[in-house]
Coordinates of C-alpha atoms and ligand atoms in Angstrom, one line a residue:
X78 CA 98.7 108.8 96.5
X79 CA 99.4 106.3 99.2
X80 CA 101.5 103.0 99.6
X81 CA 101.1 100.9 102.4
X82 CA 104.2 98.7 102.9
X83 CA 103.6 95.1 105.4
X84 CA 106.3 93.9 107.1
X85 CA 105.6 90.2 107.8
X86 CA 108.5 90.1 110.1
X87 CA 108.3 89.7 113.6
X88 CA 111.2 91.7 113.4
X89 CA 110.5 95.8 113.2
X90 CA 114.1 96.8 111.6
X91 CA 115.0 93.3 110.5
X92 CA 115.6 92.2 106.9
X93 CA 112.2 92.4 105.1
X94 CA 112.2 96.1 106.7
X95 CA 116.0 97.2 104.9
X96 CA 114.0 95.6 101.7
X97 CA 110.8 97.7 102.5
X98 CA 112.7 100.9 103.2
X99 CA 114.6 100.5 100.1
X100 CA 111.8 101.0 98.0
X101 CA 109.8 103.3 100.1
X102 CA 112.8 105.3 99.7
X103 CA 112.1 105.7 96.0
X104 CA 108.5 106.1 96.3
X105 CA 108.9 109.3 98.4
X106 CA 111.5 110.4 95.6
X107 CA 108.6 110.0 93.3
X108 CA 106.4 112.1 95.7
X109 CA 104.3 109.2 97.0
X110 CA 103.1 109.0 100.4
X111 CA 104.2 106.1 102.3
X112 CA 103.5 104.0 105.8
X113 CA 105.2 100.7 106.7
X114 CA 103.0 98.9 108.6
X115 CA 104.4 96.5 111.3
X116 CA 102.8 93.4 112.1
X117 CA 105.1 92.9 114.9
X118 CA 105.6 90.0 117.5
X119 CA 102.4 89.4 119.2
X120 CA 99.4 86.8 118.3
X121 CA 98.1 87.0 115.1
X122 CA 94.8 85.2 114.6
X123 CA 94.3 83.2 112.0
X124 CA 91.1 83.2 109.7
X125 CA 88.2 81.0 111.1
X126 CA 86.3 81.0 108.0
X127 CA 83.0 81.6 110.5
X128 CA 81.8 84.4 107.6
X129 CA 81.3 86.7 110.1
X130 CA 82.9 89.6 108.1
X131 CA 80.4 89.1 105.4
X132 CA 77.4 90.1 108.1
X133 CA 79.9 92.8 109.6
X134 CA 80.2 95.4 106.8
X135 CA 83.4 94.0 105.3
X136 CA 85.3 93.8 108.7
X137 CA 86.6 90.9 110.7
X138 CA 85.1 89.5 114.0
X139 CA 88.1 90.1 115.9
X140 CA 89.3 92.9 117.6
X141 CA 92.3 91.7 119.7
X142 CA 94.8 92.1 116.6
X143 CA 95.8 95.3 114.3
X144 CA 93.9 93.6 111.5
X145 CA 90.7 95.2 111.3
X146 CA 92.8 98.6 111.9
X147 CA 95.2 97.6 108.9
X148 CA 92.0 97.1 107.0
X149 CA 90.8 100.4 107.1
X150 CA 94.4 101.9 106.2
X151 CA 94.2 99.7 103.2
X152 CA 90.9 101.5 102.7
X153 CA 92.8 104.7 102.3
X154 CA 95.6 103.3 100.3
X155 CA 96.1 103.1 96.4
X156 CA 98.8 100.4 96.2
X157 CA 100.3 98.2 98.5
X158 CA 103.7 96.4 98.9
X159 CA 103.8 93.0 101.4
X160 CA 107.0 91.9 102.7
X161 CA 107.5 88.8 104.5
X162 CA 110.4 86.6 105.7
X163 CA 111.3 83.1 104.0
X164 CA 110.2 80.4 106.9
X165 CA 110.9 76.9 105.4
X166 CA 109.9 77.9 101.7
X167 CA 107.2 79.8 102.4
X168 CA 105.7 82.8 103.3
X169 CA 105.9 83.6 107.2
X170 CA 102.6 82.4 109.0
X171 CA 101.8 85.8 110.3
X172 CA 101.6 87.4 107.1
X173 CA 99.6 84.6 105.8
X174 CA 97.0 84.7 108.7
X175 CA 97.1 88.7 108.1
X176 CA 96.1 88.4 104.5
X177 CA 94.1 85.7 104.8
X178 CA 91.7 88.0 107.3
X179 CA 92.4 91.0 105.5
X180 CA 91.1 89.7 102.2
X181 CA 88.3 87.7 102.9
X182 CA 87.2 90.7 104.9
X183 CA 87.9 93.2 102.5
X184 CA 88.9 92.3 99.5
X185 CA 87.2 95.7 97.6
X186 CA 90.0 97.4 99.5
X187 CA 92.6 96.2 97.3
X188 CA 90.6 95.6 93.9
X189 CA 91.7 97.2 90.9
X190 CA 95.1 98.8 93.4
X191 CA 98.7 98.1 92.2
X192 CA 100.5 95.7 94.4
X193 CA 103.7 93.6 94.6
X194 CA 105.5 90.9 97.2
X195 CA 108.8 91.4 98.7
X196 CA 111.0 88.3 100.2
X197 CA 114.1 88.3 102.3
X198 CA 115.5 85.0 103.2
X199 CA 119.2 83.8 104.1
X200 CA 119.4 81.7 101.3
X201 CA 116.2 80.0 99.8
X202 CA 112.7 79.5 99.1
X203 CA 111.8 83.3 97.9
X204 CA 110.7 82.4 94.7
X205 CA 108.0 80.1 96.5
X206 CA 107.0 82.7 99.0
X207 CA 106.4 85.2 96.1
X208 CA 104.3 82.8 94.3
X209 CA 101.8 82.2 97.4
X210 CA 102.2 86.3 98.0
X211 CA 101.7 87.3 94.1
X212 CA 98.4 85.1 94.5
X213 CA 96.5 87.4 96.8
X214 CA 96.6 89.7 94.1
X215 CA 95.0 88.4 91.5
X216 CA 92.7 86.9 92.5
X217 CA 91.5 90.9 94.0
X218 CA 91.5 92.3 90.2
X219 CA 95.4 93.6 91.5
X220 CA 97.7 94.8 88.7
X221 CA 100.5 92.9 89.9
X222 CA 104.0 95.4 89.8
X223 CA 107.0 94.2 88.9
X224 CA 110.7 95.4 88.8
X225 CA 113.8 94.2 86.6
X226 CA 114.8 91.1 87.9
X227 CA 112.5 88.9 90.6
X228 CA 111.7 90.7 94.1
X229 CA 113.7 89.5 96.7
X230 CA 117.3 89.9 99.0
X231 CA 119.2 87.8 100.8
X232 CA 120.8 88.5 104.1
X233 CA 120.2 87.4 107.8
X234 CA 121.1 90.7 109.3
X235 CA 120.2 93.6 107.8
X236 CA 123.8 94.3 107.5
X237 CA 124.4 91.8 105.1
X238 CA 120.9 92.2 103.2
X239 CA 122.7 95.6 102.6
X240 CA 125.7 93.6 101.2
X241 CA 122.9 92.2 98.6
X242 CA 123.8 95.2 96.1
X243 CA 121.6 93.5 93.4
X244 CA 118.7 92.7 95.7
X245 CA 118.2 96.1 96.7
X246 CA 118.8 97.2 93.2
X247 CA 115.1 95.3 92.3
X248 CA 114.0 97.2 95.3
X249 CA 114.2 100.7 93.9
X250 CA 113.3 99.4 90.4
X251 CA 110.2 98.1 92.1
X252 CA 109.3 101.9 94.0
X253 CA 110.0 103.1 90.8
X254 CA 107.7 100.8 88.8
X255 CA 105.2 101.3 91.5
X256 CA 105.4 105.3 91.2
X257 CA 104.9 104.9 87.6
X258 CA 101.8 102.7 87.5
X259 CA 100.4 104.7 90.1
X260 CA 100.7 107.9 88.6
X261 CA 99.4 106.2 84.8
X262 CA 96.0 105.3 86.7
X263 CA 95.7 108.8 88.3
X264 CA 96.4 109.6 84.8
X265 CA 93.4 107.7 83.5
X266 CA 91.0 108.7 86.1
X267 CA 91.6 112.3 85.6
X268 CA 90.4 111.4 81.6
X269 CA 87.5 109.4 82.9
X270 CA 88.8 105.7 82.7
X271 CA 87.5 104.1 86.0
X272 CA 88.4 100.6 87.2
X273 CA 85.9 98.2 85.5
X274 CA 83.3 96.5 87.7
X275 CA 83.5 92.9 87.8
X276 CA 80.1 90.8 87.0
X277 CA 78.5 89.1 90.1
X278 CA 80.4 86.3 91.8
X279 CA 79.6 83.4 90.3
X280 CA 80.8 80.0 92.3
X281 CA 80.5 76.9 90.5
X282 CA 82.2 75.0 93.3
X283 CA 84.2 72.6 91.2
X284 CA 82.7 70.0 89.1
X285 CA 78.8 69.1 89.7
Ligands
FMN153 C1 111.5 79.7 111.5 C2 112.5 80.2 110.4 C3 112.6 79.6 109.2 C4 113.4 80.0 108.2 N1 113.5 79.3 107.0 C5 114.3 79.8 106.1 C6 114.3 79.1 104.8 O1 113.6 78.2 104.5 N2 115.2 79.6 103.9 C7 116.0 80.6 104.1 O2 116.8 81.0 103.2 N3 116.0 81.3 105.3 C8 115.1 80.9 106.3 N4 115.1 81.6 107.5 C9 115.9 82.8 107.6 C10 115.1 84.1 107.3 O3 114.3 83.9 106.2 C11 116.0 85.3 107.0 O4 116.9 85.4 108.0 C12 115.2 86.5 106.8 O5 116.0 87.4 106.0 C13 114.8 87.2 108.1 O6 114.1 88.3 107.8 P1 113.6 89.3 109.0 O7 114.8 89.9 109.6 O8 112.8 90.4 108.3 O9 112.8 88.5 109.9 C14 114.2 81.2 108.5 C15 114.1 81.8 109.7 C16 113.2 81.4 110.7 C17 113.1 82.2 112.0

């Protein structure tokens, strides 16, 4: 069993990593295998809603970012934790333009998988972030993970998110939540209770 963890940071060993590694910590205490995946500081394109990946086997039309490579290590993956940093209220535009490619691409490479948002912020606008975060997985068919109070630290080094003794608290609760649900669908899959398939997409487009 394998958890991908997404830093939406520019910033490799910044905040929303000391928050990442937190729980990855537990999840290799619980005998998961782990990867944190770095988005990094370069360009990050943002989805051009050209419907190209539809004609392209599930992949996205461009190659000059890691997307279509995180893609196929979410492929591989059975639940997924996204980080990202608080940028006024929201959700840091990288991450955004990351999932936005990665599940209108793929979204069959996170149905049915656990996942769960992490924000780090100085002071506010997490509960926001988490909200736009939490949203990518349901509307996959996600079980959404949670931990024992809401999923975020504060800090703007990572010395002081390591201050944040509560926030890193709901960090391990989280791995350890996470480990849990994982194992509980191995469980069922080992007695023969497969994800269910969902009927054929049916759009409406609003009101006609
Ligand atoms: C452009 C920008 C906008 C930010 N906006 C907020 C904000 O709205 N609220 C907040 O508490 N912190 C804000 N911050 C601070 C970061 O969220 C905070 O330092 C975070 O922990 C950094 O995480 P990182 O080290 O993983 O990048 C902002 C930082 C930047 C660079």
């Amino acid at each position: 069993m394998k958890v991908l963890l997404l830093n939406g940071s520019p910033h490799k060993n910044g905040c929303t990593y000391t928050a990442l590694e937190e729980v990855e910590g537990v999840l290799k205490k619980e005998g998961i295998e782990t990867e944190i995946v770095q988005l990094g500081n370069g360009p990050i394109r943002d989805c051009i809603g050209c419907g190209g990946c539809s004609k392209k086997d599930g992949a996205c039309v461009f190659y000059d970012d890691s997307i279509n490579e995180i893609l196929d290590k979410a492929k591989q993956a059975d639940g997924f934790i996204f980080g990202t940093p608080v940028y006024y209220a929201h959700p840091s535009g990288r991450v955004l333009s990351a999932l936005d490619r990665l599940f209108y691409a793929g979204s069959s490479a996170f149905a049915h998988k656990p996942g769960a948002a992490v924000a780090s912020a100085r002071r506010a606008g997490t509960t926001a972030s988490l909200d736009v975060l939490n949203k990518y997985f349901t509307i996959a068919q996600m079980p959404v993970v949670s931990s024992s109070y809401w999923n975020m630290v504060h800090g703007n080094t990572p010395e002081e998110v390591h201050q944040d003794k509560e926030g890193l608290q709901v960090m391990r609760n989280l791995g350890r939540n996470m480990a849990w649900l994982l194992k509980c669908i191995e469980a069922g899959r080992e007695k023969g209770f497969e994800a269910p398939n969902a009927e054929r997409a049916f759009r409406t487009n609003f009101i006609r």
